[in-house]
Short mmCIF file of C-alpha atoms in Angstrom, two decimals:
data_model
loop_
_atom_site.label_atom_id
_atom_site.label_comp_id
_atom_site.label_asym_id
_atom_site.label_seq_id
_atom_site.Cartn_x
_atom_site.Cartn_y
_atom_site.Cartn_z
CA UNK A 1 -2.96 -5.15 13.42
CA UNK A 2 -2.50 -4.48 9.71
CA UNK A 3 -1.90 -0.75 10.22
CA UNK A 4 1.09 -1.56 12.42
CA UNK A 5 2.37 -3.93 9.72
CA UNK A 6 2.21 -1.08 7.20
CA UNK A 7 4.08 1.21 9.60
CA UNK A 8 6.81 -1.38 10.22
CA UNK A 9 7.13 -2.11 6.51
CA UNK A 10 7.60 1.56 5.65
CA UNK A 11 10.17 2.03 8.41
CA UNK A 12 12.05 -1.05 7.22
CA UNK A 13 11.99 0.25 3.65
CA UNK A 14 13.38 3.59 4.84
CA UNK A 15 16.21 1.89 6.72
CA UNK A 16 17.03 -0.28 3.71
CA UNK A 17 17.16 2.74 1.41
CA UNK A 18 19.31 4.64 3.90
CA UNK A 19 21.80 1.77 3.98
CA UNK A 20 21.83 1.79 0.17
CA UNK A 21 22.79 5.47 0.21
CA UNK A 22 25.96 4.90 2.19
CA UNK A 23 29.07 5.76 0.15
CA UNK A 24 26.83 6.96 -2.66
CA UNK A 25 29.32 9.35 -4.25
CA UNK A 26 29.88 8.28 -7.86
CA UNK A 27 27.33 5.46 -7.68
CA UNK A 28 24.93 5.11 -10.60
CA UNK A 29 21.15 4.98 -10.49
CA UNK A 30 21.25 1.29 -11.45
CA UNK A 31 23.82 0.50 -8.77
CA UNK A 32 21.75 2.16 -6.05
CA UNK A 33 18.63 0.37 -7.31
CA UNK A 34 20.45 -2.95 -7.00
CA UNK A 35 21.61 -2.06 -3.49
CA UNK A 36 18.03 -1.25 -2.46
CA UNK A 37 16.69 -4.53 -3.80
CA UNK A 38 19.46 -6.47 -2.04
CA UNK A 39 18.93 -4.65 1.26
CA UNK A 40 15.16 -5.14 1.14
CA UNK A 41 15.59 -8.84 0.36
CA UNK A 42 18.03 -9.24 3.24
CA UNK A 43 15.30 -8.22 5.67
CA UNK A 44 13.44 -11.45 4.96
CA UNK A 45 10.00 -10.01 5.66
CA UNK A 46 9.49 -8.74 2.10
CA UNK A 47 9.00 -10.41 -1.25
CA UNK A 48 12.17 -10.00 -3.38
CA UNK A 49 10.50 -7.46 -5.69
CA UNK A 50 8.10 -4.58 -5.22
CA UNK A 51 4.52 -4.42 -6.46
CA UNK A 52 4.97 -1.31 -8.66
CA UNK A 53 6.70 -3.00 -11.59
CA UNK A 54 7.74 -1.59 -14.03
CA UNK A 55 10.15 -0.02 -13.16
CA UNK A 56 12.02 -3.33 -12.83
CA UNK A 57 11.85 -4.73 -9.33
CA UNK A 58 9.42 -2.05 -8.20
CA UNK A 59 12.24 0.41 -7.41
CA UNK A 60 12.91 3.78 -9.05
CA UNK A 61 16.08 5.87 -8.67
CA UNK A 62 16.54 9.14 -10.54
CA UNK A 63 19.54 11.49 -10.29
CA UNK A 64 19.75 14.91 -11.92
CA UNK A 65 21.82 18.06 -11.94
CA UNK A 66 20.65 21.44 -13.18
CA UNK A 67 18.39 21.81 -15.22
CA UNK A 68 17.00 18.64 -13.54
CA UNK A 69 15.28 17.34 -16.68
CA UNK A 70 15.50 13.72 -15.50
CA UNK A 71 13.23 14.51 -12.55
CA UNK A 72 10.43 15.76 -14.82
CA UNK A 73 8.90 12.33 -15.38
CA UNK A 74 5.21 11.82 -15.96
CA UNK A 75 5.37 8.10 -15.20
CA UNK A 76 8.07 5.96 -13.61
CA UNK A 77 6.80 3.12 -15.78
CA UNK A 78 8.38 4.59 -18.91
CA UNK A 79 11.69 2.90 -19.88
CA UNK A 80 13.48 6.24 -20.26
CA UNK A 81 13.02 6.76 -16.51
CA UNK A 82 14.27 3.35 -15.42
CA UNK A 83 17.51 3.49 -13.37
CA UNK A 84 20.53 3.91 -15.65
CA UNK A 85 24.14 2.78 -15.29
CA UNK A 86 25.50 5.97 -16.85
CA UNK A 87 23.83 8.52 -14.53
CA UNK A 88 25.93 8.97 -11.40
CA UNK A 89 25.52 10.76 -8.08
CA UNK A 90 27.51 13.92 -7.34
CA UNK A 91 26.98 14.82 -3.70
CA UNK A 92 27.42 18.57 -4.23
CA UNK A 93 25.16 18.89 -7.27
CA UNK A 94 22.74 15.97 -7.55
CA UNK A 95 19.10 16.03 -6.54
CA UNK A 96 17.69 12.51 -6.37
CA UNK A 97 14.29 10.87 -6.18
CA UNK A 98 13.96 7.33 -4.86
CA UNK A 99 10.91 5.08 -4.64
CA UNK A 100 10.44 1.52 -3.41
CA UNK A 101 7.27 -0.57 -3.22
CA UNK A 102 7.89 -3.59 -0.97
CA UNK A 103 5.17 -6.08 0.01
CA UNK A 104 5.07 -7.72 3.42
CA UNK A 105 5.06 -11.49 2.88
CA UNK A 106 2.87 -12.37 5.84
CA UNK A 107 0.02 -9.94 5.20
CA UNK A 108 0.30 -8.67 1.63
CA UNK A 109 0.45 -5.09 2.92
CA UNK A 110 2.49 -2.56 0.98
CA UNK A 111 5.16 -0.45 2.69
CA UNK A 112 5.83 2.14 -0.01
CA UNK A 113 8.51 4.74 0.61
CA UNK A 114 9.62 7.64 -1.56
CA UNK A 115 11.53 10.85 -0.98
CA UNK A 116 13.75 13.50 -2.53
CA UNK A 117 17.39 13.76 -1.47
CA UNK A 118 19.99 16.50 -1.75
CA UNK A 119 23.16 16.56 0.31
CA UNK A 120 24.73 19.71 -1.14
CA UNK A 121 25.16 23.14 0.42
CA UNK A 122 23.07 25.38 -1.86
CA UNK A 123 20.84 27.22 0.61
CA UNK A 124 18.11 28.05 -1.91
CA UNK A 125 17.85 24.40 -2.92
CA UNK A 126 17.73 23.35 0.72
CA UNK A 127 14.92 25.79 1.50
CA UNK A 128 12.98 24.74 -1.60
CA UNK A 129 13.16 21.07 -0.63
CA UNK A 130 12.39 21.72 3.04
CA UNK A 131 9.33 23.85 2.28
CA UNK A 132 8.00 21.31 -0.21
CA UNK A 133 8.15 18.55 2.39
CA UNK A 134 6.20 20.80 4.74
CA UNK A 135 3.58 21.64 2.11
CA UNK A 136 2.82 17.98 1.40
CA UNK A 137 2.78 17.28 5.14
CA UNK A 138 0.13 20.00 5.49
CA UNK A 139 -2.04 18.03 3.05
CA UNK A 140 -1.55 14.87 5.11
CA UNK A 141 -2.68 16.83 8.17
CA UNK A 142 -5.91 17.80 6.40
CA UNK A 143 -7.03 14.17 6.06
CA UNK A 144 -9.67 13.26 8.62
CA UNK A 145 -12.27 10.56 9.20
CA UNK A 146 -15.41 11.13 7.14
CA UNK A 147 -13.70 13.39 4.58
CA UNK A 148 -14.24 12.34 0.97
CA UNK A 149 -11.23 11.90 -1.28
CA UNK A 150 -12.50 14.63 -3.60
CA UNK A 151 -12.62 17.01 -0.61
CA UNK A 152 -9.05 16.11 0.35
CA UNK A 153 -7.96 16.61 -3.25
CA UNK A 154 -9.57 20.06 -3.42
CA UNK A 155 -8.02 21.04 -0.08
CA UNK A 156 -4.60 19.97 -1.34
CA UNK A 157 -4.82 22.12 -4.45
CA UNK A 158 -5.71 25.15 -2.31
CA UNK A 159 -2.72 24.48 -0.02
CA UNK A 160 -0.39 24.17 -3.01
CA UNK A 161 -1.71 27.38 -4.56
CA UNK A 162 -1.36 29.28 -1.28
CA UNK A 163 2.25 28.16 -1.00
CA UNK A 164 3.03 28.98 -4.67
CA UNK A 165 3.48 25.33 -5.55
CA UNK A 166 2.20 23.65 -8.69
CA UNK A 167 1.89 19.95 -9.36
CA UNK A 168 3.89 18.17 -12.02
CA UNK A 169 1.35 15.43 -12.50
CA UNK A 170 2.31 11.78 -12.33
CA UNK A 171 -0.03 9.62 -14.39
CA UNK A 172 -1.63 6.46 -12.99
CA UNK A 173 -2.88 3.91 -15.50
CA UNK A 174 -5.45 2.33 -13.14
CA UNK A 175 -7.01 5.67 -12.15
CA UNK A 176 -9.81 6.61 -14.60
CA UNK A 177 -8.76 10.26 -14.30
CA UNK A 178 -5.05 9.33 -14.66
CA UNK A 179 -3.98 11.97 -12.11
CA UNK A 180 -4.33 11.87 -8.32
CA UNK A 181 -2.70 12.69 -4.99
CA UNK A 182 -2.50 9.18 -3.62
CA UNK A 183 -4.67 6.15 -2.91
CA UNK A 184 -5.86 3.74 -0.26
CA UNK A 185 -3.63 0.90 0.85
CA UNK A 186 -5.69 -2.14 -0.13
CA UNK A 187 -6.47 -4.38 2.80
CA UNK A 188 -6.09 -1.65 5.41
CA UNK A 189 -9.84 -1.24 5.87
CA UNK A 190 -11.71 -3.87 3.82
CA UNK A 191 -13.20 -6.72 5.86
CA UNK A 192 -12.86 -9.32 3.11
CA UNK A 193 -9.65 -8.29 1.39
CA UNK A 194 -8.07 -11.24 -0.43
CA UNK A 195 -4.33 -11.02 -1.04
CA UNK A 196 -3.76 -14.66 -2.02
CA UNK A 197 -0.65 -16.50 -0.90
CA UNK A 198 1.96 -15.47 -3.47
CA UNK A 199 3.78 -12.40 -4.71
CA UNK A 200 1.77 -12.32 -7.94
CA UNK A 201 -1.61 -12.50 -6.21
CA UNK A 202 -0.61 -9.88 -3.63
CA UNK A 203 0.69 -7.61 -6.39
CA UNK A 204 -2.54 -8.01 -8.38
CA UNK A 205 -4.64 -7.28 -5.29
CA UNK A 206 -2.78 -4.01 -4.69
CA UNK A 207 -3.01 -2.97 -8.33
CA UNK A 208 -6.74 -3.57 -8.57
CA UNK A 209 -7.75 -2.59 -5.03
CA UNK A 210 -6.59 1.01 -4.83
CA UNK A 211 -9.11 3.85 -4.47
CA UNK A 212 -7.63 7.14 -5.66
CA UNK A 213 -7.52 10.61 -4.12
CA UNK A 214 -8.75 12.51 -7.15
CA UNK A 215 -11.20 15.24 -8.13
CA UNK A 216 -14.33 13.08 -8.27
CA UNK A 217 -13.85 10.16 -5.82
CA UNK A 218 -16.48 10.26 -3.08
CA UNK A 219 -14.99 7.48 -0.95
CA UNK A 220 -14.99 8.67 2.66
CA UNK A 221 -12.07 8.02 5.00
CA UNK A 222 -13.12 5.33 7.51
CA UNK A 223 -12.07 5.20 11.14
CA UNK A 224 -9.42 2.56 10.44
CA UNK A 225 -7.51 2.67 7.16
CA UNK A 226 -4.30 3.81 5.51
CA UNK A 227 -3.75 5.96 2.42
CA UNK A 228 -0.85 7.57 0.64
CA UNK A 229 -0.48 11.32 0.18
CA UNK A 230 2.08 11.97 -2.53
CA UNK A 231 2.93 14.81 -4.88
CA UNK A 232 5.72 16.07 -7.11
CA UNK A 233 5.80 19.86 -6.87
CA UNK A 234 7.56 22.78 -8.50
CA UNK A 235 7.93 26.34 -7.22
CA UNK A 236 5.77 28.59 -9.43
CA UNK A 237 7.95 31.64 -8.78
CA UNK A 238 11.20 29.78 -9.56
CA UNK A 239 10.38 27.02 -12.06
CA UNK A 240 14.10 26.43 -12.66
CA UNK A 241 14.28 24.74 -9.25
CA UNK A 242 13.94 20.95 -9.31
CA UNK A 243 10.75 18.99 -8.88
CA UNK A 244 10.49 17.64 -5.36
CA UNK A 245 8.66 14.36 -4.84
CA UNK A 246 7.29 13.69 -1.34
CA UNK A 247 5.35 10.62 -0.19
CA UNK A 248 3.62 10.12 3.16
CA UNK A 249 1.34 7.40 4.46
CA UNK A 250 -1.57 8.58 6.58
CA UNK A 251 -2.90 5.87 8.91
CA UNK A 252 -6.05 5.93 11.01
CA UNK A 253 -6.77 3.53 13.88
CA UNK A 254 -10.18 3.93 15.50
CA UNK A 255 -10.30 7.51 14.26
CA UNK A 256 -6.85 8.50 15.51
CA UNK A 257 -4.59 9.83 12.76
CA UNK A 258 -0.90 9.05 12.44
CA UNK A 259 1.30 10.43 9.66
CA UNK A 260 4.10 8.05 8.65
CA UNK A 261 7.14 9.91 7.36
CA UNK A 262 10.13 7.74 8.33
CA UNK A 263 12.49 10.02 6.39
CA UNK A 264 15.07 10.49 9.14
CA UNK A 265 17.25 7.42 8.40
CA UNK A 266 17.71 8.69 4.84
CA UNK A 267 18.20 12.32 5.90
CA UNK A 268 20.88 11.26 8.38
CA UNK A 269 22.98 9.23 5.96
CA UNK A 270 22.66 11.98 3.32
CA UNK A 271 23.70 14.72 5.74
CA UNK A 272 20.42 16.58 5.23
CA UNK A 273 20.50 18.40 8.56
CA UNK A 274 18.57 21.28 7.04
CA UNK A 275 15.45 19.05 7.19
CA UNK A 276 15.83 18.48 10.91
CA UNK A 277 12.40 19.92 11.75
CA UNK A 278 10.64 17.19 9.76
CA UNK A 279 10.05 14.30 12.11
CA UNK A 280 8.46 10.85 12.06
#
């Protein structure tokens, strides 16, 4: 089943990123990006590059220390936010955002994975990151069969407001509104989805096939499908805290919902025990 392929692809991406984070102290954004691409390629089940390109290879890695300006991107497609060789990871101070967009060779399904990492000991930072993961998870829990994307979008904004979170919008060139909270995974529900038989055709099918979770989209969640729920949030009461980017996949099979997190391999290697309550 294609939903299971998506779940396996995301788990594999998480494990590959976790391996890339081993011995990360002093490593640059570009070095970690190269590790991720190499580890994904070694799995054999993925194409050698991701579908979301640019950034080069479909992988983004951003490291920042206070005031965290490098995390305030509006689009990962801009060259100034491509992984750099002169920005290095400091385990005590750095907050990082990582994103990968692998495509399963056999099916053309995407297995996107993204998360925010921080392995330091600042308790306020830890709490900020933990609570943001939980807030975005609450949005994923609101998704249900028959709900329109505009309804899910409106529900998300209410959840964010209630938790004193505000969105730092990420722009999407293919979305007519440019801003959204995620999108369908093309091929997860369409009966006649055509992915072609090459990386380029699969990439094009994903780019053109997404339906976005935005303020006006009336697409209703079918009984079997998969969609992303993703947001980059800031604490309204303490805007000096870093943006936290969280990405889930919500999968439905015959009406039964499953939220794909897969963060634990990364949390473990980063020593992020303070996120222990967030599970697969």
